[in-house]
Amino acid sequence: MISIATSVHPVKAFLHHTVHLSCHFPNSQKIDINNLIIFWQKDTIKVVHEVYYGQEKHENLSPEYINRTKVDMGKWTLQLLNAGVEDEGRYECIIMQKISERSTEVIHKSECSLHIIANYSQPEIAELHSGELKPNGYLNLSCSSSGGYPEPKEMTWLISYENITHSTTADMDVSQDAVTKLYNVTSKLNILVPTQHHTNISCLLHLKEQLGSLVSIPLGIAVPTEPPAGLAPPPPASLPRLPEAGNMA
């Protein structure tokens, strides 16, 4: 009986970890592995692993998978070692049964889609302005995070004071390393110096693949207050006069 999986099974794995790709083969008929040909292929063109009648074959493997795969026939699962971003894609498991000395037939097919995850660094805020902050001046900040995968959704800024938080989404500059394929992201914030006595500013990196978000350490902004224009500072308090020695009782 032929069993062909109609859905693609999603598989997520962390960068440089081992990936487990299952065939999802029930083998309800308890067919001996010595009567089966099992092979995994990627994107229908790259041979990842082959098992011919109980023996592993390496002659047809794509170069990038040599010495990087192991098979657990008890669980009908392929282990892909040291997974990298370039390993992302669709993998198909195909099982054929020996019918006669010269013929086989496909009895099972299944597909899985591999997604690689690399953790981003905690977002970090840097001050771009120089000198002391002054009322009516501008506050220039950047927020950066690096070494992650896949590309994040967006970065937002959180501005908090007196139990009130405002959020704003700024443009995000994204670059990808040509070798590692990992992403680095930066966002900039340019606003008027807050007039509140104390303000906390944080940035929030929103990730894809339902991975949640990362938040920076809050940056505290304290702006020194200046007296209103035209008002002189109050004079120092005068000291009381002491009585002269001759007038002391």
Short mmCIF file of C-alpha atoms in Angstrom, two decimals:
data_model
loop_
_atom_site.label_atom_id
_atom_site.label_comp_id
_atom_site.label_asym_id
_atom_site.label_seq_id
_atom_site.Cartn_x
_atom_site.Cartn_y
_atom_site.Cartn_z
CA MET A 1 0.00 0.00 0.00
CA ILE A 2 1.40 3.40 -1.00
CA SER A 3 1.43 6.14 1.68
CA ILE A 4 2.09 9.67 0.50
CA ALA A 5 2.03 12.50 3.01
CA THR A 6 -0.12 15.36 1.78
CA SER A 7 1.25 17.98 4.17
CA VAL A 8 4.73 19.41 4.58
CA HIS A 9 6.07 18.98 8.11
CA PRO A 10 7.83 22.11 9.43
CA VAL A 11 11.13 21.54 11.24
CA LYS A 12 12.98 24.25 13.17
CA ALA A 13 16.59 23.90 14.28
CA PHE A 14 19.19 26.16 15.82
CA LEU A 15 22.29 27.08 13.86
CA HIS A 16 25.12 24.50 14.17
CA HIS A 17 22.84 22.01 15.95
CA THR A 18 21.75 18.56 14.76
CA VAL A 19 18.51 18.39 12.76
CA HIS A 20 16.19 15.38 12.92
CA LEU A 21 14.29 14.79 9.68
CA SER A 22 11.66 12.10 10.03
CA CYS A 23 10.25 10.00 7.21
CA HIS A 24 6.92 9.67 9.03
CA PHE A 25 6.80 6.10 7.81
CA PRO A 26 4.50 3.86 9.91
CA ASN A 27 5.73 0.58 8.33
CA SER A 28 2.51 -1.06 9.38
CA GLN A 29 3.36 -4.11 7.27
CA LYS A 30 6.68 -4.61 9.10
CA ILE A 31 8.66 -4.69 5.86
CA ASP A 32 12.27 -5.80 6.31
CA ILE A 33 14.73 -2.96 5.67
CA ASN A 34 16.72 -5.35 3.49
CA ASN A 35 13.87 -5.17 0.98
CA LEU A 36 13.73 -1.37 0.92
CA ILE A 37 15.51 1.55 -0.73
CA ILE A 38 15.33 4.74 1.35
CA PHE A 39 16.73 8.07 0.31
CA TRP A 40 16.42 11.70 1.28
CA GLN A 41 16.76 14.51 -1.22
CA LYS A 42 16.71 18.29 -0.91
CA ASP A 43 14.75 20.51 -3.29
CA THR A 44 14.37 17.46 -5.60
CA ILE A 45 17.94 17.85 -6.94
CA LYS A 46 20.43 17.16 -4.12
CA VAL A 47 20.93 13.66 -2.71
CA VAL A 48 21.28 13.90 1.08
CA HIS A 49 21.39 10.23 2.14
CA GLU A 50 20.79 6.79 0.64
CA VAL A 51 20.18 3.34 2.11
CA TYR A 52 20.04 0.46 -0.39
CA TYR A 53 18.64 -2.79 0.98
CA GLY A 54 20.06 -2.16 4.44
CA GLN A 55 23.41 -0.71 3.30
CA GLU A 56 24.29 2.97 3.20
CA LYS A 57 25.57 4.32 -0.13
CA HIS A 58 27.72 7.41 -0.46
CA GLU A 59 28.57 7.53 -4.16
CA ASN A 60 25.72 9.82 -5.20
CA LEU A 61 25.67 12.22 -2.24
CA SER A 62 25.87 15.95 -2.88
CA PRO A 63 29.28 17.17 -1.68
CA GLU A 64 27.88 19.39 1.10
CA TYR A 65 26.26 16.39 2.83
CA ILE A 66 29.24 14.01 2.87
CA ASN A 67 30.05 13.00 6.48
CA ARG A 68 27.20 15.15 7.77
CA THR A 69 24.35 12.65 7.96
CA LYS A 70 23.39 9.68 10.12
CA VAL A 71 20.32 7.50 9.90
CA ASP A 72 18.24 5.92 12.67
CA MET A 73 16.24 3.20 10.92
CA GLY A 74 14.50 2.31 14.16
CA LYS A 75 12.79 5.70 14.00
CA TRP A 76 13.01 6.21 10.21
CA THR A 77 14.81 9.47 10.91
CA LEU A 78 17.77 11.22 9.30
CA GLN A 79 20.15 13.28 11.42
CA LEU A 80 21.77 16.25 9.69
CA LEU A 81 24.82 17.45 11.63
CA ASN A 82 25.98 21.04 12.12
CA ALA A 83 23.03 22.63 10.36
CA GLY A 84 23.72 25.91 8.56
CA VAL A 85 21.61 28.58 6.93
CA GLU A 86 22.36 27.06 3.51
CA ASP A 87 20.63 23.85 4.66
CA GLU A 88 17.24 25.54 4.72
CA GLY A 89 14.75 24.16 2.23
CA ARG A 90 12.45 21.22 1.50
CA TYR A 91 13.55 17.67 2.17
CA GLU A 92 11.77 14.64 0.74
CA CYS A 93 11.97 11.10 2.06
CA ILE A 94 11.21 8.42 -0.54
CA ILE A 95 10.90 4.70 0.28
CA MET A 96 10.77 2.03 -2.42
CA GLN A 97 10.09 -1.67 -1.97
CA LYS A 98 11.74 -4.45 -3.92
CA ILE A 99 9.14 -6.25 -6.05
CA SER A 100 11.44 -8.49 -8.03
CA GLU A 101 15.11 -8.74 -8.88
CA ARG A 102 14.74 -5.94 -11.42
CA SER A 103 11.83 -3.83 -10.24
CA THR A 104 10.82 -1.65 -7.30
CA GLU A 105 7.83 0.49 -6.45
CA VAL A 106 7.44 3.62 -4.35
CA ILE A 107 5.48 2.83 -1.19
CA HIS A 108 6.00 6.04 0.81
CA LYS A 109 6.76 9.73 0.33
CA SER A 110 6.89 12.56 2.84
CA GLU A 111 8.21 16.12 2.91
CA CYS A 112 9.50 18.45 5.59
CA SER A 113 10.55 22.09 5.45
CA LEU A 114 13.65 23.05 7.42
CA HIS A 115 13.95 26.50 9.01
CA ILE A 116 17.19 27.57 10.69
CA ILE A 117 17.22 29.86 13.73
CA ALA A 118 20.14 31.89 15.08
CA ASN A 119 19.75 34.00 18.20
CA TYR A 120 20.18 37.76 17.87
CA SER A 121 22.25 39.64 20.42
CA GLN A 122 20.39 41.72 22.97
CA PRO A 123 19.54 45.07 21.35
CA GLU A 124 21.88 47.82 22.53
CA ILE A 125 21.21 51.56 22.55
CA ALA A 126 23.97 54.06 21.75
CA GLU A 127 23.86 57.85 22.09
CA LEU A 128 24.83 59.64 18.87
CA HIS A 129 24.64 63.23 20.12
CA SER A 130 27.57 65.03 21.71
CA GLY A 131 27.60 67.28 24.75
CA GLU A 132 24.99 67.73 27.42
CA LEU A 133 21.30 67.49 26.65
CA LYS A 134 19.42 70.76 26.80
CA PRO A 135 15.72 71.58 26.73
CA ASN A 136 14.45 72.17 23.18
CA GLY A 137 17.45 70.24 21.83
CA TYR A 138 17.40 66.92 19.97
CA LEU A 139 18.08 63.41 21.23
CA ASN A 140 19.80 61.13 18.70
CA LEU A 141 19.95 57.41 19.46
CA SER A 142 20.67 54.17 17.63
CA CYS A 143 19.70 50.62 18.54
CA SER A 144 21.58 47.62 17.13
CA SER A 145 21.39 43.82 17.25
CA SER A 146 23.56 41.33 15.36
CA GLY A 147 24.24 37.73 14.41
CA GLY A 148 20.67 36.51 14.02
CA TYR A 149 18.53 34.57 11.58
CA PRO A 150 16.01 34.83 9.95
CA GLU A 151 15.56 38.50 9.15
CA PRO A 152 13.48 40.14 11.90
CA LYS A 153 10.09 41.77 11.41
CA GLU A 154 10.70 45.25 12.79
CA MET A 155 12.17 47.32 15.60
CA THR A 156 10.13 49.65 17.80
CA TRP A 157 11.11 52.27 20.36
CA LEU A 158 9.43 52.56 23.76
CA ILE A 159 9.43 55.93 25.53
CA SER A 160 8.24 55.77 29.15
CA TYR A 161 7.64 58.40 31.82
CA GLU A 162 5.25 58.71 34.77
CA ASN A 163 3.79 55.21 34.16
CA ILE A 164 2.97 56.15 30.54
CA THR A 165 4.60 54.37 27.58
CA HIS A 166 4.54 55.52 23.97
CA SER A 167 5.78 53.30 21.13
CA THR A 168 7.05 54.31 17.71
CA THR A 169 8.29 52.24 14.77
CA ALA A 170 11.34 53.58 12.95
CA ASP A 171 13.03 52.45 9.76
CA MET A 172 15.35 49.49 10.26
CA ASP A 173 18.63 49.11 8.36
CA VAL A 174 19.28 45.42 7.63
CA SER A 175 22.53 43.90 6.38
CA GLN A 176 23.40 40.24 5.77
CA ASP A 177 26.88 38.79 6.13
CA ALA A 178 27.99 37.33 2.80
CA VAL A 179 29.69 34.36 4.46
CA THR A 180 27.60 33.43 7.52
CA LYS A 181 24.28 34.65 6.04
CA LEU A 182 23.41 36.10 9.46
CA TYR A 183 21.68 39.46 9.81
CA ASN A 184 22.68 42.68 11.57
CA VAL A 185 20.02 45.34 12.19
CA THR A 186 20.09 48.98 13.30
CA SER A 187 17.37 51.54 13.92
CA LYS A 188 17.74 55.25 14.72
CA LEU A 189 15.61 57.60 16.81
CA ASN A 190 15.71 61.38 16.52
CA ILE A 191 13.30 63.24 18.83
CA LEU A 192 13.08 66.41 20.87
CA VAL A 193 14.66 66.11 24.30
CA PRO A 194 11.89 64.93 26.64
CA THR A 195 10.58 67.65 28.91
CA GLN A 196 9.66 65.24 31.68
CA HIS A 197 12.00 65.14 34.65
CA HIS A 198 13.02 61.52 33.96
CA THR A 199 12.37 59.39 30.89
CA ASN A 200 13.30 55.77 30.06
CA ILE A 201 13.85 54.77 26.43
CA SER A 202 14.07 51.15 25.23
CA CYS A 203 14.11 49.44 21.84
CA LEU A 204 12.28 46.21 21.01
CA LEU A 205 13.32 43.81 18.24
CA HIS A 206 10.40 41.76 16.90
CA LEU A 207 11.41 38.37 15.48
CA LYS A 208 9.79 36.05 12.95
CA GLU A 209 8.91 32.34 13.22
CA GLN A 210 6.93 33.04 16.42
CA LEU A 211 10.20 33.61 18.27
CA GLY A 212 8.91 36.55 20.28
CA SER A 213 10.97 39.69 20.80
CA LEU A 214 14.14 41.02 22.43
CA VAL A 215 14.32 44.21 24.48
CA SER A 216 17.28 46.44 25.27
CA ILE A 217 18.39 47.67 28.66
CA PRO A 218 16.47 50.95 29.24
CA LEU A 219 18.36 54.18 28.74
CA GLY A 220 17.52 56.77 31.40
CA ILE A 221 17.33 60.38 30.25
CA ALA A 222 17.48 63.09 32.93
CA VAL A 223 17.34 66.66 31.61
CA PRO A 224 18.52 69.49 33.87
CA THR A 225 15.85 72.15 34.31
CA GLU A 226 16.55 75.79 33.52
CA PRO A 227 14.79 78.79 35.12
CA PRO A 228 12.25 80.55 32.87
CA ALA A 229 13.70 83.29 30.68
CA GLY A 230 13.77 86.76 32.32
CA LEU A 231 13.77 85.45 35.86
CA ALA A 232 16.88 85.90 37.91
CA PRO A 233 17.80 83.28 40.46
CA PRO A 234 16.73 84.20 44.01
CA PRO A 235 19.35 86.11 46.09
CA PRO A 236 21.14 84.16 48.79
CA ALA A 237 19.55 84.37 52.22
CA SER A 238 21.17 87.06 54.44
CA LEU A 239 22.62 86.03 57.77
CA PRO A 240 21.21 87.63 60.96
CA ARG A 241 23.41 90.35 62.51
CA LEU A 242 25.03 89.50 65.78
CA PRO A 243 24.78 92.09 68.57
CA GLU A 244 27.92 94.14 69.28
CA ALA A 245 29.99 93.10 72.24
CA GLY A 246 29.23 96.32 74.19
CA ASN A 247 25.49 95.82 73.89
CA MET A 248 25.52 92.30 75.22
CA ALA A 249 23.92 91.96 78.62
#
